PDB file of C-alpha atoms in Angstrom:
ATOM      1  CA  UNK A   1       2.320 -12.089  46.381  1.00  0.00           C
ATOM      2  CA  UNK A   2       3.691 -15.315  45.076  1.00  0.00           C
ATOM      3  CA  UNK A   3       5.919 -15.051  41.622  1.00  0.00           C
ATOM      4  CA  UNK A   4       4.652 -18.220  40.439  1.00  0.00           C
ATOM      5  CA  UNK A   5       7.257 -17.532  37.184  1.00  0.00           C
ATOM      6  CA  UNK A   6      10.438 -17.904  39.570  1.00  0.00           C
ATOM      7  CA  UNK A   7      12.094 -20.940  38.420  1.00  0.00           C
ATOM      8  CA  UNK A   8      13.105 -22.348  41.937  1.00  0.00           C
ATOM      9  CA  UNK A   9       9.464 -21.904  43.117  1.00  0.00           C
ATOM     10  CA  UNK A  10       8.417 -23.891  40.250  1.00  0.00           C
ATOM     11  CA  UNK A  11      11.345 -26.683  40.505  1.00  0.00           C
ATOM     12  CA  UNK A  12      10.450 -26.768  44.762  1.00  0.00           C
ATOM     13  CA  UNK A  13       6.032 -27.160  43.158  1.00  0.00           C
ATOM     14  CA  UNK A  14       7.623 -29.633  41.018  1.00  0.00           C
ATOM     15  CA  UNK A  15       9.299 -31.734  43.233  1.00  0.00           C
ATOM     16  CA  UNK A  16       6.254 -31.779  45.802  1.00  0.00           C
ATOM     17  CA  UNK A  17       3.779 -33.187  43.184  1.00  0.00           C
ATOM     18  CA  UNK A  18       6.489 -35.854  42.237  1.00  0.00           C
ATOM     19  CA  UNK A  19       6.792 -36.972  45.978  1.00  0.00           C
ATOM     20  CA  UNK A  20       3.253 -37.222  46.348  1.00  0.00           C
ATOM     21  CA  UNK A  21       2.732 -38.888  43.133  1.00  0.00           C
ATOM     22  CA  UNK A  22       5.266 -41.816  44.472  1.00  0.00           C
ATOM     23  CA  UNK A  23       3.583 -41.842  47.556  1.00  0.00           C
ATOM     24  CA  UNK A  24       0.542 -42.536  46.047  1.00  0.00           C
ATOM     25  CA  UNK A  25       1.962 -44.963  43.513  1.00  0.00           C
ATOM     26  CA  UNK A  26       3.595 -46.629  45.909  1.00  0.00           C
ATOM     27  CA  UNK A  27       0.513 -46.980  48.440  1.00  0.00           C
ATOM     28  CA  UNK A  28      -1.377 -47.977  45.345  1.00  0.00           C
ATOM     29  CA  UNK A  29       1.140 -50.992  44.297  1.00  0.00           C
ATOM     30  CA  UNK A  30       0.611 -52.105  47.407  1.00  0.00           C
ATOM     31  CA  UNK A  31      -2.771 -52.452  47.468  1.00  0.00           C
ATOM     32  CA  UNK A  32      -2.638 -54.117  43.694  1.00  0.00           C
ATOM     33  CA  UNK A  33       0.140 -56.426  45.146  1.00  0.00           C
ATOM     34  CA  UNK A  34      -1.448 -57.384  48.204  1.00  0.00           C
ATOM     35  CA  UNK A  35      -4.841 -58.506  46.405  1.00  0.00           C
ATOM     36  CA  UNK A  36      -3.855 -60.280  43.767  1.00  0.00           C
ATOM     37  CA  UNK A  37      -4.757 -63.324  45.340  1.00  0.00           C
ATOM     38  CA  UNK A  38      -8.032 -62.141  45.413  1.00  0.00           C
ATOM     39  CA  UNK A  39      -7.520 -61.599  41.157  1.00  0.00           C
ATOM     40  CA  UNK A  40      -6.279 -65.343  41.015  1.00  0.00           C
ATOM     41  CA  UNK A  41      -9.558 -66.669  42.316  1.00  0.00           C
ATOM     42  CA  UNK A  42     -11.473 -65.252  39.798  1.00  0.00           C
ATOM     43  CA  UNK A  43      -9.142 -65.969  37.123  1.00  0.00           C
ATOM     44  CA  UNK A  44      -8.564 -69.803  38.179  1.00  0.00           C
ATOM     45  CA  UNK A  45     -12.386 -69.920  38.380  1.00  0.00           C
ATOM     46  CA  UNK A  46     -13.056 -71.150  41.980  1.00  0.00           C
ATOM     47  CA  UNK A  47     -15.690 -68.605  42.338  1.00  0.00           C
ATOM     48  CA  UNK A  48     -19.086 -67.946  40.459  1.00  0.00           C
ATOM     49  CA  UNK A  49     -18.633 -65.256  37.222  1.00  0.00           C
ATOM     50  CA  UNK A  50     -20.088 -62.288  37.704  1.00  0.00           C
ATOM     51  CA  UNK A  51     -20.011 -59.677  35.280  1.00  0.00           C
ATOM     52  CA  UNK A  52     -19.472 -56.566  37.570  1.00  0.00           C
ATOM     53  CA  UNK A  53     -16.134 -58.287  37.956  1.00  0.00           C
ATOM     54  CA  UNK A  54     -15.216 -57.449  34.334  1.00  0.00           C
ATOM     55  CA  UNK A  55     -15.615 -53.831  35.597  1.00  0.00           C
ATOM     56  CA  UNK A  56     -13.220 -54.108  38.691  1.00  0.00           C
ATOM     57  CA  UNK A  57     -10.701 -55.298  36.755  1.00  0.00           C
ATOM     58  CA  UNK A  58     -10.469 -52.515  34.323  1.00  0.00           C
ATOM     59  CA  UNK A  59     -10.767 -50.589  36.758  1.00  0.00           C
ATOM     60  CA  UNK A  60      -7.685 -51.735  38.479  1.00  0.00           C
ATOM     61  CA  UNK A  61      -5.755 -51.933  35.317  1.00  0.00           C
ATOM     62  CA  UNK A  62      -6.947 -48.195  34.234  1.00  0.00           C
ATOM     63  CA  UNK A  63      -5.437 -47.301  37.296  1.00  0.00           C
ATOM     64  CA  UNK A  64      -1.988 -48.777  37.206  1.00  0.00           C
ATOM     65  CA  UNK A  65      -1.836 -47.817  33.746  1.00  0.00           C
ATOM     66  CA  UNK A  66      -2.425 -44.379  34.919  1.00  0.00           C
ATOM     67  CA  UNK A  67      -0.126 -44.786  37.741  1.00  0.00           C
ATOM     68  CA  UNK A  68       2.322 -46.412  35.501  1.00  0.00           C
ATOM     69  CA  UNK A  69       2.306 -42.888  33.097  1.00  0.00           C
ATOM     70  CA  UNK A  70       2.722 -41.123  36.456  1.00  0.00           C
ATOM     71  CA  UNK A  71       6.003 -43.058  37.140  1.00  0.00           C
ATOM     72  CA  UNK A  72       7.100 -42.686  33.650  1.00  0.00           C
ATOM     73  CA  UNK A  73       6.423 -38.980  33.279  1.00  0.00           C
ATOM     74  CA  UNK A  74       8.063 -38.238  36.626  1.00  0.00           C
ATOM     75  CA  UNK A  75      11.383 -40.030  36.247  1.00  0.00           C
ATOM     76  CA  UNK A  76      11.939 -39.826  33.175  1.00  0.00           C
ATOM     77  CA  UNK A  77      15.324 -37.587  32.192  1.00  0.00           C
ATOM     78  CA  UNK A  78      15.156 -37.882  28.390  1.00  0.00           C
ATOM     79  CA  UNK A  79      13.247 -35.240  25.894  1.00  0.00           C
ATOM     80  CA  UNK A  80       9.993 -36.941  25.312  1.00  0.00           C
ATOM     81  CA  UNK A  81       6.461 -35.864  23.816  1.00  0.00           C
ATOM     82  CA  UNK A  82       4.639 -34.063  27.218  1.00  0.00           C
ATOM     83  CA  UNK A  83       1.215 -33.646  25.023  1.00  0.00           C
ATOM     84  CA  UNK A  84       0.719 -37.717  24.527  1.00  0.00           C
ATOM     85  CA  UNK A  85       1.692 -38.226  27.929  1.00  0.00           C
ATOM     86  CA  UNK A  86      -1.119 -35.682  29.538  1.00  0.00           C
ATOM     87  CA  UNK A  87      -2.875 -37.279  27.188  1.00  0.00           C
ATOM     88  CA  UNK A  88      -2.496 -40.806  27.936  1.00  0.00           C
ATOM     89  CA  UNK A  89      -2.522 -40.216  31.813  1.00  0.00           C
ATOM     90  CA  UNK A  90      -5.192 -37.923  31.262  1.00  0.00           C
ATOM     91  CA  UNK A  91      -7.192 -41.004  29.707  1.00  0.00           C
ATOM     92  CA  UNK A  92      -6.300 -43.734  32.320  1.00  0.00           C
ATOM     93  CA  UNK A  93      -7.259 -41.290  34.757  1.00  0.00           C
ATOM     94  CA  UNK A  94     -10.712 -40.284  33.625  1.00  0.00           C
ATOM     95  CA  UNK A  95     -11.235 -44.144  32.716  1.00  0.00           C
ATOM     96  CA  UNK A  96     -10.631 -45.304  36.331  1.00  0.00           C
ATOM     97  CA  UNK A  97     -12.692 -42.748  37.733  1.00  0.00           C
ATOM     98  CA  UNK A  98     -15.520 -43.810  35.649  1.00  0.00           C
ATOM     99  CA  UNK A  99     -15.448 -47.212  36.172  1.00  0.00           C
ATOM    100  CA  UNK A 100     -14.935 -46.715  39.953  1.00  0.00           C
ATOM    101  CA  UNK A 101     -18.319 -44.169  39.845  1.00  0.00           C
ATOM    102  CA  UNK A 102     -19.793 -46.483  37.582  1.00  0.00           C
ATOM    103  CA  UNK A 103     -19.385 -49.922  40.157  1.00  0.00           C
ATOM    104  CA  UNK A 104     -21.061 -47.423  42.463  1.00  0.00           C
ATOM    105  CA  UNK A 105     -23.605 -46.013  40.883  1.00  0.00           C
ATOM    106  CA  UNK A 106     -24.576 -49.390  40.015  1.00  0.00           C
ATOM    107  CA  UNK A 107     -24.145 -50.529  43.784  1.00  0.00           C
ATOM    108  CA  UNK A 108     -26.765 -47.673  44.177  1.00  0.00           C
ATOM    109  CA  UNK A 109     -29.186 -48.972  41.880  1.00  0.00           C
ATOM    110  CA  UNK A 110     -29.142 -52.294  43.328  1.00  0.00           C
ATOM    111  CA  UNK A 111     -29.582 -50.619  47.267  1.00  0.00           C
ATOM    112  CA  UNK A 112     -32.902 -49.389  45.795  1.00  0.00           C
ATOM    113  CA  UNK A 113     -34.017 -52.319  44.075  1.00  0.00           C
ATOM    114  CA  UNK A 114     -33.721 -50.411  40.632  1.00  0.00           C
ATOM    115  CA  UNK A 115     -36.366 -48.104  41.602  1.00  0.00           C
ATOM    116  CA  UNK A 116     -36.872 -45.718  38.629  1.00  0.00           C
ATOM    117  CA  UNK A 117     -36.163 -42.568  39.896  1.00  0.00           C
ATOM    118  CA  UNK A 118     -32.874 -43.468  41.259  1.00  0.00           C
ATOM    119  CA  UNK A 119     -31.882 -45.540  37.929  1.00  0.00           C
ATOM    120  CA  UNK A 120     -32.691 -41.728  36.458  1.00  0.00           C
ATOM    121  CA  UNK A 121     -30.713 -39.357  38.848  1.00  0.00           C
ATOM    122  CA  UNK A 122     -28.138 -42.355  38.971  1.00  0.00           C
ATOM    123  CA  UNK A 123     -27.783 -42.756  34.974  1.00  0.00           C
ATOM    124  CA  UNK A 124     -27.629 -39.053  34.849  1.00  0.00           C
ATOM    125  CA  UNK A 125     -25.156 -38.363  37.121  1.00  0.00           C
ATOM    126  CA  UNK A 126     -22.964 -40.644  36.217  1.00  0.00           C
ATOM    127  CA  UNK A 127     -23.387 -39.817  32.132  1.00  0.00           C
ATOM    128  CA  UNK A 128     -22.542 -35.853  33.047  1.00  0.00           C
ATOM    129  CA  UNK A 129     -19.329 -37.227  35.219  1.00  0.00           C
ATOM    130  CA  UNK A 130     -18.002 -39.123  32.148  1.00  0.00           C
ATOM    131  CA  UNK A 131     -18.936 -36.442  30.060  1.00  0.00           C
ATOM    132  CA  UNK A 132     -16.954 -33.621  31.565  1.00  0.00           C
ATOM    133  CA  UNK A 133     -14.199 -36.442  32.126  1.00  0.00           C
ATOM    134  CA  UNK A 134     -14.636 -37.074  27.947  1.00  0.00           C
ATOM    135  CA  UNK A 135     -14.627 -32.827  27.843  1.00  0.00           C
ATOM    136  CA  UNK A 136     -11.346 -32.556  29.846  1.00  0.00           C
ATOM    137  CA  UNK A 137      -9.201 -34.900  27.325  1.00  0.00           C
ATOM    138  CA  UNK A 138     -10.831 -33.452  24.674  1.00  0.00           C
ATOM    139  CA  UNK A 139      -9.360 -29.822  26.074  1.00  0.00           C
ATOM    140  CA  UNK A 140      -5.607 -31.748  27.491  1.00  0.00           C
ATOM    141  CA  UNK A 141      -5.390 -32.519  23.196  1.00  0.00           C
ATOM    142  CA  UNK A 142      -6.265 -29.264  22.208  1.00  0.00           C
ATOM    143  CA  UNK A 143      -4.309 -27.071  24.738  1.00  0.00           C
TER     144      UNK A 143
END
């Protein structure tokens, strides 16, 4: 049986979810840094507008800003307040994730030629995702 209350087990847990968190961040930095390009096209206007694009780009911002509290939370040595950090990565989290499920949902929609049954299941599904998402900050505040 694992004594999940020994201190080096939880300093060896500890140290495992902060090397995969950099991995990720890193791999994920990458990805931002090698696209931007892409970004500057829209931005500089040389393509059409389209307004799906508003919702990549939060999406990619929610999720450096969530990556961002990662980093902070995870290398940071100083006494600092743990609750508004969950919090706050708990929010940039959930807001990427819905954004992301959102572009594809609506991807969905479009596959079926907004047939109404599928702009149904699809709305649903994607309202009870941001709604246990909304349900799990609400519980990060109150724990």
């Amino acid at each position: 049986m694992v004594n999940w209350k020994d201190a080096t087990l939880v300093v060896e847990q500890y140290l495992g979810v902060a090397k995969v968190t950099h991995f990720c961040a890193g791999v994920f930095l990458w990805e931002f840094l090698s696209t931007v390009d892409y970004e500057f096209t829209d931005y500089s206007q040389k393509r059409p507008f389209r307004w799906t694009l508003i919702i990549y780009l939060l999406t990619r911002y929610a999720t450096l800003g969530a990556m961002l509290c990662y980093m902070i939370g995870f290398n940071d040595r100083i006494v600092f307040d743990c609750k508004a950090w969950l919090e706050a990565t708990y929010a940039f989290s959930y807001y990427s994730l819905s954004l992301a499920s959102g572009l594809i949902a609506m991807r969905a929609v479009a596959l079926w030629n907004f047939h109404g049954i599928v702009v149904s299941a699809v709305s649903i599904t994607w309202l009870a995702n941001v709604a246990s998402m909304a349900y799990g900050i609400v519980q990060a505040s109150i724990e």
